[in-house]
Amino acid sequence: MKDVLKTLKSLIELELGIEDLATKNRKRYNVRGRTIYFILGKKYTKESYETIGSLVGRDHSTALHGRKKIYNDWTFFPLEYKDELHSLNRIEQNFLLELKGMREDKNYKYEDSKVLDLLRRKNRLLEKEIDELKKDLKQRDTKIKSLEKYAPLD
């Protein structure tokens, strides 16, 4: 089961662009990544919080806090934490694909899935491009609305 946790850790680091989940800082993106790791680690393995936390340099109480308190905040205030919930859902779907591959092929290793890795990177770049296009569209809509007051009346 530790292979599953290692795969999950690698996947989260890749998806969120985090160098190492085990870093000793509290930056929001690192906390988000560790929380997703704690949630999915507990959901898809039978490992203890101590084992789950140890792979990212945290103790059982930190893993438990991330799994329960922070996740409860995310679900209680979904609009405020929509980015976190979106990341959780996206990573969970990709993780399920990884688990399926691991179960079907006994020799499967996460590091060997280079094509999947490239597709994920491309997906992340496309998601960033979509976000930039949405921002641009929003700015243009705002400009159009401000210019509508000068539109000729029919």
Coordinates of C-alpha atoms in Angstrom, one line a residue:
M1 CA 0.0 0.0 0.0
K2 CA 2.9 2.4 0.4
D3 CA 3.5 2.2 -3.3
V4 CA -0.1 3.6 -3.7
L5 CA 0.8 6.4 -1.3
K6 CA 4.0 7.2 -3.1
T7 CA 2.2 7.2 -6.4
L8 CA -0.4 9.5 -5.0
K9 CA 2.3 11.8 -3.6
S10 CA 4.0 12.0 -7.0
L11 CA 0.8 12.6 -8.8
I12 CA -0.2 15.5 -6.5
E13 CA 3.3 17.0 -6.8
L14 CA 3.0 16.8 -10.6
E15 CA -0.5 18.1 -10.9
L16 CA 0.0 21.0 -8.6
G17 CA 3.5 21.8 -9.6
I18 CA 4.9 21.3 -6.1
E19 CA 8.5 20.2 -5.9
D20 CA 8.1 18.2 -2.7
L21 CA 5.0 17.8 -0.4
A22 CA 7.3 17.1 2.5
T23 CA 8.7 20.6 2.6
K24 CA 8.5 22.4 5.9
N25 CA 6.5 25.4 4.9
R26 CA 2.9 26.5 5.2
K27 CA 2.4 28.1 1.9
R28 CA -1.2 27.7 0.7
Y29 CA -0.4 25.6 -2.4
N30 CA 1.7 23.2 -0.2
V31 CA -1.0 22.9 2.4
R32 CA -3.6 22.3 -0.4
G33 CA -1.4 19.5 -1.8
R34 CA -0.9 17.9 1.6
T35 CA -4.5 18.1 2.4
I36 CA -5.5 16.4 -0.9
Y37 CA -2.9 13.8 -0.1
F38 CA -4.3 13.1 3.4
I39 CA -7.9 13.0 2.0
L40 CA -7.2 10.6 -0.9
G41 CA -4.6 8.6 1.1
K42 CA -7.1 7.8 3.8
K43 CA -9.9 7.2 1.2
Y44 CA -8.1 4.8 -1.0
T45 CA -5.8 2.9 1.4
K46 CA -6.2 1.2 4.8
E47 CA -3.0 2.9 6.1
S48 CA -3.0 4.7 9.4
Y49 CA -2.8 8.4 9.7
E50 CA 0.7 7.9 11.1
T51 CA 1.9 6.0 7.9
I52 CA 0.1 8.5 5.6
G53 CA 1.7 11.5 7.4
S54 CA 5.1 10.0 7.6
L55 CA 5.6 10.0 3.8
V56 CA 5.3 13.8 3.7
G57 CA 7.1 14.4 7.0
R58 CA 4.1 15.0 9.2
D59 CA 2.7 13.2 12.2
H60 CA -0.6 11.5 12.6
S61 CA -2.3 14.5 14.2
T62 CA -1.4 16.8 11.2
A63 CA -2.7 14.2 8.8
L64 CA -5.9 13.9 10.8
H65 CA -6.3 17.7 11.0
G66 CA -5.8 18.0 7.2
R67 CA -8.3 15.2 6.5
K68 CA -11.0 16.3 8.8
K69 CA -10.8 20.1 9.7
I70 CA -9.4 21.5 6.5
Y71 CA -11.6 19.3 4.2
N72 CA -14.7 20.2 6.3
D73 CA -13.9 23.9 5.7
W74 CA -13.6 23.2 2.0
T75 CA -17.0 21.5 1.8
F76 CA -18.7 24.0 4.2
F77 CA -17.6 27.0 2.2
P78 CA -17.5 25.6 -1.4
L79 CA -17.5 28.9 -3.1
E80 CA -14.5 30.2 -1.1
Y81 CA -12.6 26.9 -1.7
K82 CA -13.7 26.1 -5.3
D83 CA -10.1 26.0 -6.5
E84 CA -9.2 23.5 -3.8
L85 CA -12.2 21.3 -4.5
H86 CA -11.6 21.4 -8.3
S87 CA -8.0 20.3 -7.7
L88 CA -9.2 17.5 -5.4
N89 CA -11.7 16.2 -8.0
R90 CA -9.2 16.4 -10.9
I91 CA -6.4 14.7 -8.9
E92 CA -8.8 12.0 -7.6
Q93 CA -9.9 11.2 -11.2
N94 CA -6.3 10.9 -12.4
F95 CA -5.4 8.9 -9.3
L96 CA -8.2 6.4 -10.0
L97 CA -6.8 5.9 -13.5
E98 CA -3.4 5.3 -11.9
L99 CA -4.9 2.8 -9.5
K100 CA -6.6 1.0 -12.3
G101 CA -3.4 0.7 -14.2
M102 CA -1.6 -0.5 -11.1
R103 CA -4.2 -3.2 -10.5
E104 CA -4.3 -4.4 -14.1
D105 CA -0.6 -4.6 -14.6
K106 CA 1.4 -6.2 -11.8
N107 CA 4.6 -4.7 -13.2
Y108 CA 3.1 -1.2 -13.5
K109 CA 5.2 1.6 -12.1
Y110 CA 4.1 5.2 -11.9
E111 CA 7.5 6.4 -13.2
D112 CA 7.0 4.3 -16.4
S113 CA 3.9 6.2 -17.5
K114 CA 5.7 8.9 -19.4
V115 CA 2.9 9.4 -21.9
L116 CA 0.3 10.0 -19.2
D117 CA 2.8 12.4 -17.6
L118 CA 3.1 14.4 -20.8
L119 CA -0.7 14.5 -21.2
R120 CA -1.1 15.8 -17.7
R121 CA 1.4 18.5 -18.2
K122 CA -0.3 19.5 -21.5
N123 CA -3.6 19.5 -19.6
R124 CA -2.3 21.8 -17.0
L125 CA -1.0 24.2 -19.6
L126 CA -4.3 24.2 -21.4
E127 CA -6.1 24.9 -18.1
K128 CA -3.9 27.9 -17.5
E129 CA -4.6 29.1 -21.0
I130 CA -8.3 28.7 -20.4
D131 CA -8.1 30.7 -17.2
E132 CA -6.2 33.5 -19.0
L133 CA -8.8 33.5 -21.8
K134 CA -11.6 33.8 -19.2
K135 CA -9.8 36.7 -17.6
D136 CA -9.4 38.4 -20.9
L137 CA -13.1 37.8 -21.8
K138 CA -14.2 39.2 -18.4
Q139 CA -12.1 42.4 -19.0
R140 CA -13.6 42.8 -22.5
D141 CA -17.1 42.3 -21.1
T142 CA -16.4 45.0 -18.5
K143 CA -15.2 47.4 -21.2
I144 CA -18.2 46.7 -23.4
K145 CA -20.5 47.4 -20.5
S146 CA -18.8 50.7 -19.8
L147 CA -19.1 51.7 -23.5
E148 CA -22.8 50.7 -23.8
K149 CA -23.8 54.0 -22.2
Y150 CA -22.4 55.7 -25.4
A151 CA -24.4 53.5 -27.7
P152 CA -26.8 55.3 -30.0
L153 CA -30.5 55.0 -29.2
D154 CA -32.8 53.7 -31.9

